[in-house]
JSON list of C-alpha atoms in Angstrom, two decimals:
[
{"chain": "A", "resi": 12, "resn": "MET", "atom": "CA", "xyz": [88.72, 96.24, 125.27]},
{"chain": "A", "resi": 13, "resn": "ILE", "atom": "CA", "xyz": [92.04, 95.02, 123.80]},
{"chain": "A", "resi": 14, "resn": "LYS", "atom": "CA", "xyz": [94.87, 97.49, 124.14]},
{"chain": "A", "resi": 15, "resn": "ASN", "atom": "CA", "xyz": [97.59, 97.89, 121.50]},
{"chain": "A", "resi": 16, "resn": "ILE", "atom": "CA", "xyz": [101.08, 97.81, 122.95]},
{"chain": "A", "resi": 17, "resn": "ALA", "atom": "CA", "xyz": [102.76, 99.16, 119.82]},
{"chain": "A", "resi": 18, "resn": "ILE", "atom": "CA", "xyz": [101.90, 100.33, 116.33]},
{"chain": "A", "resi": 19, "resn": "GLY", "atom": "CA", "xyz": [104.30, 100.01, 113.39]},
{"chain": "A", "resi": 20, "resn": "THR", "atom": "CA", "xyz": [103.97, 101.18, 109.77]},
{"chain": "A", "resi": 21, "resn": "GLY", "atom": "CA", "xyz": [105.70, 99.11, 107.11]},
{"chain": "A", "resi": 22, "resn": "ARG", "atom": "CA", "xyz": [106.11, 99.98, 103.46]},
{"chain": "A", "resi": 23, "resn": "ARG", "atom": "CA", "xyz": [107.39, 98.26, 100.34]},
{"chain": "A", "resi": 24, "resn": "LYS", "atom": "CA", "xyz": [106.83, 99.40, 96.71]},
{"chain": "A", "resi": 25, "resn": "THR", "atom": "CA", "xyz": [103.21, 100.62, 96.76]},
{"chain": "A", "resi": 26, "resn": "ALA", "atom": "CA", "xyz": [102.08, 98.41, 99.68]},
{"chain": "A", "resi": 27, "resn": "THR", "atom": "CA", "xyz": [101.49, 99.89, 103.15]},
{"chain": "A", "resi": 28, "resn": "ALA", "atom": "CA", "xyz": [100.94, 97.83, 106.28]},
{"chain": "A", "resi": 29, "resn": "ARG", "atom": "CA", "xyz": [99.67, 99.11, 109.64]},
{"chain": "A", "resi": 30, "resn": "VAL", "atom": "CA", "xyz": [100.71, 96.67, 112.36]},
{"chain": "A", "resi": 31, "resn": "PHE", "atom": "CA", "xyz": [99.13, 96.55, 115.81]},
{"chain": "A", "resi": 32, "resn": "LEU", "atom": "CA", "xyz": [100.96, 94.55, 118.49]},
{"chain": "A", "resi": 33, "resn": "ARG", "atom": "CA", "xyz": [98.95, 93.18, 121.40]},
{"chain": "A", "resi": 34, "resn": "GLU", "atom": "CA", "xyz": [99.55, 90.84, 124.33]},
{"chain": "A", "resi": 35, "resn": "GLY", "atom": "CA", "xyz": [98.54, 87.34, 123.32]},
{"chain": "A", "resi": 36, "resn": "SER", "atom": "CA", "xyz": [99.47, 83.88, 122.12]},
{"chain": "A", "resi": 37, "resn": "GLY", "atom": "CA", "xyz": [101.13, 84.45, 118.73]},
{"chain": "A", "resi": 38, "resn": "LYS", "atom": "CA", "xyz": [98.08, 84.76, 116.43]},
{"chain": "A", "resi": 39, "resn": "ILE", "atom": "CA", "xyz": [98.65, 86.84, 113.27]},
{"chain": "A", "resi": 40, "resn": "VAL", "atom": "CA", "xyz": [95.61, 88.31, 111.50]},
{"chain": "A", "resi": 41, "resn": "VAL", "atom": "CA", "xyz": [95.99, 90.10, 108.15]},
{"chain": "A", "resi": 42, "resn": "ASN", "atom": "CA", "xyz": [92.95, 92.07, 106.88]},
{"chain": "A", "resi": 43, "resn": "GLY", "atom": "CA", "xyz": [90.56, 90.00, 109.02]},
{"chain": "A", "resi": 44, "resn": "LYS", "atom": "CA", "xyz": [91.95, 86.63, 107.85]},
{"chain": "A", "resi": 45, "resn": "ASP", "atom": "CA", "xyz": [94.52, 84.29, 109.34]},
{"chain": "A", "resi": 46, "resn": "VAL", "atom": "CA", "xyz": [98.01, 84.90, 107.93]},
{"chain": "A", "resi": 47, "resn": "LYS", "atom": "CA", "xyz": [98.07, 81.45, 106.29]},
{"chain": "A", "resi": 48, "resn": "ASP", "atom": "CA", "xyz": [94.72, 82.13, 104.57]},
{"chain": "A", "resi": 49, "resn": "TYR", "atom": "CA", "xyz": [95.66, 85.62, 103.36]},
{"chain": "A", "resi": 50, "resn": "PHE", "atom": "CA", "xyz": [99.13, 84.90, 101.93]},
{"chain": "A", "resi": 51, "resn": "VAL", "atom": "CA", "xyz": [99.08, 82.12, 99.34]},
{"chain": "A", "resi": 52, "resn": "SER", "atom": "CA", "xyz": [102.70, 80.94, 99.48]},
{"chain": "A", "resi": 53, "resn": "ALA", "atom": "CA", "xyz": [104.48, 79.57, 102.54]},
{"chain": "A", "resi": 54, "resn": "THR", "atom": "CA", "xyz": [107.48, 81.85, 101.88]},
{"chain": "A", "resi": 55, "resn": "GLN", "atom": "CA", "xyz": [105.28, 84.93, 102.26]},
{"chain": "A", "resi": 56, "resn": "VAL", "atom": "CA", "xyz": [103.91, 83.62, 105.59]},
{"chain": "A", "resi": 57, "resn": "LYS", "atom": "CA", "xyz": [107.50, 82.91, 106.75]},
{"chain": "A", "resi": 58, "resn": "LEU", "atom": "CA", "xyz": [108.54, 86.43, 105.73]},
{"chain": "A", "resi": 59, "resn": "VAL", "atom": "CA", "xyz": [105.87, 88.00, 107.97]},
{"chain": "A", "resi": 60, "resn": "GLN", "atom": "CA", "xyz": [106.89, 85.80, 110.93]},
{"chain": "A", "resi": 61, "resn": "GLN", "atom": "CA", "xyz": [110.64, 86.42, 110.49]},
{"chain": "A", "resi": 62, "resn": "PRO", "atom": "CA", "xyz": [111.05, 89.35, 112.96]},
{"chain": "A", "resi": 63, "resn": "LEU", "atom": "CA", "xyz": [109.26, 87.32, 115.65]},
{"chain": "A", "resi": 64, "resn": "LEU", "atom": "CA", "xyz": [111.52, 84.30, 115.10]},
{"chain": "A", "resi": 65, "resn": "VAL", "atom": "CA", "xyz": [114.70, 86.42, 115.18]},
{"chain": "A", "resi": 66, "resn": "THR", "atom": "CA", "xyz": [113.71, 88.08, 118.48]},
{"chain": "A", "resi": 67, "resn": "SER", "atom": "CA", "xyz": [112.18, 84.81, 119.81]},
{"chain": "A", "resi": 68, "resn": "ASN", "atom": "CA", "xyz": [108.73, 86.34, 120.43]},
{"chain": "A", "resi": 69, "resn": "GLU", "atom": "CA", "xyz": [106.70, 83.77, 118.43]},
{"chain": "A", "resi": 70, "resn": "ASN", "atom": "CA", "xyz": [104.05, 83.08, 121.12]},
{"chain": "A", "resi": 71, "resn": "LYS", "atom": "CA", "xyz": [104.27, 86.34, 123.02]},
{"chain": "A", "resi": 72, "resn": "TYR", "atom": "CA", "xyz": [102.19, 88.76, 120.95]},
{"chain": "A", "resi": 73, "resn": "ASP", "atom": "CA", "xyz": [99.02, 88.78, 118.87]},
{"chain": "A", "resi": 74, "resn": "ILE", "atom": "CA", "xyz": [99.47, 90.80, 115.68]},
{"chain": "A", "resi": 75, "resn": "LEU", "atom": "CA", "xyz": [96.71, 92.57, 113.77]},
{"chain": "A", "resi": 76, "resn": "ILE", "atom": "CA", "xyz": [97.75, 93.87, 110.34]},
{"chain": "A", "resi": 77, "resn": "ASN", "atom": "CA", "xyz": [95.85, 96.09, 107.91]},
{"chain": "A", "resi": 78, "resn": "VAL", "atom": "CA", "xyz": [97.63, 96.07, 104.54]},
{"chain": "A", "resi": 79, "resn": "CYS", "atom": "CA", "xyz": [96.67, 97.67, 101.26]},
{"chain": "A", "resi": 80, "resn": "GLY", "atom": "CA", "xyz": [98.20, 98.43, 97.86]},
{"chain": "A", "resi": 81, "resn": "GLY", "atom": "CA", "xyz": [100.63, 96.47, 95.73]},
{"chain": "A", "resi": 82, "resn": "GLY", "atom": "CA", "xyz": [100.77, 92.73, 95.23]},
{"chain": "A", "resi": 83, "resn": "LEU", "atom": "CA", "xyz": [101.07, 89.92, 97.72]},
{"chain": "A", "resi": 84, "resn": "ASN", "atom": "CA", "xyz": [104.91, 89.84, 97.75]},
{"chain": "A", "resi": 85, "resn": "GLY", "atom": "CA", "xyz": [105.09, 93.58, 98.38]},
{"chain": "A", "resi": 86, "resn": "GLN", "atom": "CA", "xyz": [102.44, 93.31, 101.05]},
{"chain": "A", "resi": 87, "resn": "ALA", "atom": "CA", "xyz": [104.33, 90.51, 102.79]},
{"chain": "A", "resi": 88, "resn": "ALA", "atom": "CA", "xyz": [107.51, 92.60, 102.82]},
{"chain": "A", "resi": 89, "resn": "ALA", "atom": "CA", "xyz": [105.55, 95.62, 104.09]},
{"chain": "A", "resi": 90, "resn": "CYS", "atom": "CA", "xyz": [104.15, 93.45, 106.91]},
{"chain": "A", "resi": 91, "resn": "LEU", "atom": "CA", "xyz": [107.69, 92.31, 107.82]},
{"chain": "A", "resi": 92, "resn": "HIS", "atom": "CA", "xyz": [108.85, 95.94, 108.00]},
{"chain": "A", "resi": 93, "resn": "GLY", "atom": "CA", "xyz": [105.85, 96.97, 110.15]},
{"chain": "A", "resi": 94, "resn": "VAL", "atom": "CA", "xyz": [106.19, 94.03, 112.56]},
{"chain": "A", "resi": 95, "resn": "ALA", "atom": "CA", "xyz": [109.92, 94.78, 113.02]},
{"chain": "A", "resi": 96, "resn": "ARG", "atom": "CA", "xyz": [109.17, 98.43, 113.76]},
{"chain": "A", "resi": 97, "resn": "ALA", "atom": "CA", "xyz": [106.44, 97.54, 116.25]},
{"chain": "A", "resi": 98, "resn": "ILE", "atom": "CA", "xyz": [108.71, 95.09, 118.08]},
{"chain": "A", "resi": 99, "resn": "THR", "atom": "CA", "xyz": [111.41, 97.76, 118.49]},
{"chain": "A", "resi": 100, "resn": "GLN", "atom": "CA", "xyz": [108.83, 100.01, 120.17]},
{"chain": "A", "resi": 101, "resn": "VAL", "atom": "CA", "xyz": [108.05, 97.34, 122.76]},
{"chain": "A", "resi": 102, "resn": "ASP", "atom": "CA", "xyz": [111.56, 95.95, 123.19]},
{"chain": "A", "resi": 103, "resn": "PRO", "atom": "CA", "xyz": [114.44, 98.32, 122.33]},
{"chain": "A", "resi": 104, "resn": "ASN", "atom": "CA", "xyz": [116.93, 95.48, 123.10]},
{"chain": "A", "resi": 105, "resn": "ALA", "atom": "CA", "xyz": [115.69, 93.62, 120.03]},
{"chain": "A", "resi": 106, "resn": "ARG", "atom": "CA", "xyz": [116.77, 96.45, 117.71]},
{"chain": "A", "resi": 107, "resn": "PRO", "atom": "CA", "xyz": [120.38, 95.24, 117.01]},
{"chain": "A", "resi": 108, "resn": "SER", "atom": "CA", "xyz": [119.27, 91.75, 115.91]},
{"chain": "A", "resi": 109, "resn": "LEU", "atom": "CA", "xyz": [116.49, 93.19, 113.68]},
{"chain": "A", "resi": 110, "resn": "LYS", "atom": "CA", "xyz": [118.87, 95.76, 112.21]},
{"chain": "A", "resi": 111, "resn": "ALA", "atom": "CA", "xyz": [121.55, 93.11, 111.53]},
{"chain": "A", "resi": 112, "resn": "ASN", "atom": "CA", "xyz": [119.02, 91.08, 109.48]},
{"chain": "A", "resi": 113, "resn": "GLY", "atom": "CA", "xyz": [117.92, 94.23, 107.60]},
{"chain": "A", "resi": 114, "resn": "TYR", "atom": "CA", "xyz": [114.28, 94.15, 108.79]},
{"chain": "A", "resi": 115, "resn": "LEU", "atom": "CA", "xyz": [114.24, 97.82, 109.88]},
{"chain": "A", "resi": 116, "resn": "THR", "atom": "CA", "xyz": [115.44, 99.12, 106.52]},
{"chain": "A", "resi": 117, "resn": "ARG", "atom": "CA", "xyz": [112.72, 100.32, 104.18]},
{"chain": "A", "resi": 118, "resn": "ASP", "atom": "CA", "xyz": [113.31, 98.75, 100.78]},
{"chain": "A", "resi": 119, "resn": "SER", "atom": "CA", "xyz": [113.18, 101.88, 98.63]},
{"chain": "A", "resi": 120, "resn": "ARG", "atom": "CA", "xyz": [113.12, 100.17, 95.22]},
{"chain": "A", "resi": 121, "resn": "MET", "atom": "CA", "xyz": [110.09, 101.43, 93.32]},
{"chain": "A", "resi": 122, "resn": "VAL", "atom": "CA", "xyz": [108.86, 100.98, 89.76]},
{"chain": "A", "resi": 123, "resn": "GLU", "atom": "CA", "xyz": [110.45, 103.58, 87.51]},
{"chain": "A", "resi": 124, "resn": "ARG", "atom": "CA", "xyz": [108.00, 105.88, 85.81]},
{"chain": "A", "resi": 125, "resn": "LYS", "atom": "CA", "xyz": [107.17, 105.62, 82.11]},
{"chain": "A", "resi": 126, "resn": "LYS", "atom": "CA", "xyz": [108.77, 108.39, 80.03]},
{"chain": "A", "resi": 127, "resn": "TYR", "atom": "CA", "xyz": [107.09, 110.12, 77.09]},
{"chain": "A", "resi": 128, "resn": "GLY", "atom": "CA", "xyz": [108.26, 109.09, 73.63]},
{"chain": "A", "resi": 129, "resn": "GLN", "atom": "CA", "xyz": [109.07, 105.60, 74.96]},
{"chain": "A", "resi": 130, "resn": "ARG", "atom": "CA", "xyz": [107.16, 102.37, 75.30]},
{"chain": "A", "resi": 131, "resn": "GLY", "atom": "CA", "xyz": [108.08, 101.97, 79.00]},
{"chain": "A", "resi": 132, "resn": "ALA", "atom": "CA", "xyz": [110.47, 103.35, 81.56]},
{"chain": "A", "resi": 133, "resn": "ARG", "atom": "CA", "xyz": [113.53, 102.40, 79.51]},
{"chain": "A", "resi": 134, "resn": "ARG", "atom": "CA", "xyz": [112.21, 100.50, 76.49]},
{"chain": "A", "resi": 135, "resn": "ARG", "atom": "CA", "xyz": [112.20, 102.58, 73.30]},
{"chain": "A", "resi": 136, "resn": "PHE", "atom": "CA", "xyz": [109.83, 102.21, 70.37]},
{"chain": "A", "resi": 137, "resn": "GLN", "atom": "CA", "xyz": [111.26, 100.06, 67.56]},
{"chain": "A", "resi": 138, "resn": "PHE", "atom": "CA", "xyz": [113.51, 102.13, 65.33]},
{"chain": "A", "resi": 139, "resn": "SER", "atom": "CA", "xyz": [112.99, 101.90, 61.59]},
{"chain": "A", "resi": 140, "resn": "LYS", "atom": "CA", "xyz": [115.74, 103.22, 59.34]},
{"chain": "A", "resi": 141, "resn": "ARG", "atom": "CA", "xyz": [113.59, 102.89, 56.19]}
]
C-alpha cells in the first residue's frame, strides 16, 4: 500500500483540489490522467509544477490530485495552491520561498453575484427615456 506523506487542499474560484503527496520520482497525476494530458495548455502544466521547481523537489515526490469544479485555469491554480500547502507540511523550511512567490495565498477573487433588476452583476438593462 502506498502511504501519503502529506495532504493539501487548494482552492481558486469554484475549483477545489485535493493533493496527496507521496514518495516517488516526480510523477503528477490529475484525476487519473497524466498532468500533461489533463491540462491542455503548457502554461497550466507549468503552473501546477511551480511549487516543486521553487523548492527544488521536482523528482522527489509523486503527486496525486483530485480536482473538481470551475474551469481548467481555476483548476490549475487550485492545484498549485494545494501542492504548495502539501509541501509545507512535509518540509516547513520551504515555507518562506513558497510564501515569497505567493503560492500559499488563497486567491479570493470570485465571480460577483447577479443582482435583481439588472442584467448581470453590474450591467444594467438598457435605459429608454421615451
